[in-house]
Tab-separated table of C-alpha atoms in Angstrom:
chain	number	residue	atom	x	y	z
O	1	UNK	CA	0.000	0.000	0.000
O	2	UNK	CA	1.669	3.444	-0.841
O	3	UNK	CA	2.007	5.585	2.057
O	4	UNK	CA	0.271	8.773	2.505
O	5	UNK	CA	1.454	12.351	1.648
O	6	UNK	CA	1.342	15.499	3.798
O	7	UNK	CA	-1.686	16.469	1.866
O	8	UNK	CA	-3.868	14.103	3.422
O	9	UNK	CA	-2.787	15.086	6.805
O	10	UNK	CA	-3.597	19.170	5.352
O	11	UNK	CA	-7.093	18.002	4.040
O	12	UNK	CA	-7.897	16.379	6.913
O	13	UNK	CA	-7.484	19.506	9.316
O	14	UNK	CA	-9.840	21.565	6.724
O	15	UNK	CA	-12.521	19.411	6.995
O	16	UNK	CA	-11.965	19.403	10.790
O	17	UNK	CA	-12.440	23.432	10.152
O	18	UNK	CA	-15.261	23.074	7.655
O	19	UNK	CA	-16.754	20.796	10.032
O	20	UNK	CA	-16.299	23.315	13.265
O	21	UNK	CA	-14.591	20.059	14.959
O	22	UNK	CA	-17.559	18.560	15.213
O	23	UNK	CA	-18.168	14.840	14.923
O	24	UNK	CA	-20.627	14.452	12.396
O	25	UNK	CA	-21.918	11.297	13.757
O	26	UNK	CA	-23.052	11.817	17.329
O	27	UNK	CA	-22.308	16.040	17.693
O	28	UNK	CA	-19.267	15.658	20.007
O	29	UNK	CA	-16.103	18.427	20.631
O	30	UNK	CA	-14.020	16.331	21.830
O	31	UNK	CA	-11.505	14.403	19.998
O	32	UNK	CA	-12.037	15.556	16.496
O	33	UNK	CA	-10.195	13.502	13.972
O	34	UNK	CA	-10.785	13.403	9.837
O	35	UNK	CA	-11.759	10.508	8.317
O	36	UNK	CA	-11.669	9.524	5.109
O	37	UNK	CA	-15.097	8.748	3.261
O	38	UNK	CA	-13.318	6.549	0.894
O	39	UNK	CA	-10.927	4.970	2.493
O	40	UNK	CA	-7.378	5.744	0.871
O	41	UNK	CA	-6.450	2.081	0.153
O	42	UNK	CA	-9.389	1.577	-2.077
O	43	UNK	CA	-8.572	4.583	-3.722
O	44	UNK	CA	-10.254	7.631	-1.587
O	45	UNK	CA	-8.230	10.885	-2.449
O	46	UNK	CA	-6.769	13.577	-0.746
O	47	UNK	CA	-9.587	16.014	-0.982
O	48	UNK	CA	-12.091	17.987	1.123
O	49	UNK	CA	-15.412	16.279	-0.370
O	50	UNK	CA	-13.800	12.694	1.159
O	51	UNK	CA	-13.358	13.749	4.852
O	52	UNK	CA	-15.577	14.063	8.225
O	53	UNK	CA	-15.055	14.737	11.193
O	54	UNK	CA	-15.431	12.317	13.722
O	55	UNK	CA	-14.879	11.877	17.019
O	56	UNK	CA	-12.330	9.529	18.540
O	57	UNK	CA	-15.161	7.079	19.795
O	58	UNK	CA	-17.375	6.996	16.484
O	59	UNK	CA	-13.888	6.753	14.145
O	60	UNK	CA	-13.293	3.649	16.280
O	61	UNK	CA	-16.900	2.696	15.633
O	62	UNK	CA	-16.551	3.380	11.566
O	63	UNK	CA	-13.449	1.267	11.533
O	64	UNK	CA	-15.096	-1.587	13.209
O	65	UNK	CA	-17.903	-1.604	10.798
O	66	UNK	CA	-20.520	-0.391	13.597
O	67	UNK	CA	-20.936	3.073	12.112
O	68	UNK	CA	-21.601	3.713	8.158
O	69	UNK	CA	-21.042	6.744	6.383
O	70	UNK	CA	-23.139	7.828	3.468
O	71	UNK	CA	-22.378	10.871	1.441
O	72	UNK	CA	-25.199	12.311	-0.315
């Protein structure tokens, strides 16, 4: 898997801004991380449109396969 550049790391923290740090999932300040809609091993790119913000719990959650996020 090819490793990630600094632009994800940049995209990430303006959809954290966009997103006022607020996990789009349950509404929580604390933790705020960006996640990528698209995961970037099947392909999800470095860009605004694929990132939320979610909270440390409900990433977890997302990872696990507990939480699904739909873009519309």
């Amino acid at each position: 898997m090819a490793k990630r550049d600094s632009s994800h790391t940049q995209i990430q923290r303006l959809g954290k801004i966009r997103d006022m740090n607020i996990c789009q999932a349950c509404g929580s300040t604390v933790s705020p991380e960006g996640h990528h809609i698209i995961n970037f091993q099947y392909g999800g790119n470095a860009h605004i449109d694929n990132i939320v913000t979610l909270c440390h719990n409900c990433h977890k959650q997302v990872h696990r396969g507990n939480i699904d996020i739909i873009k519309f």
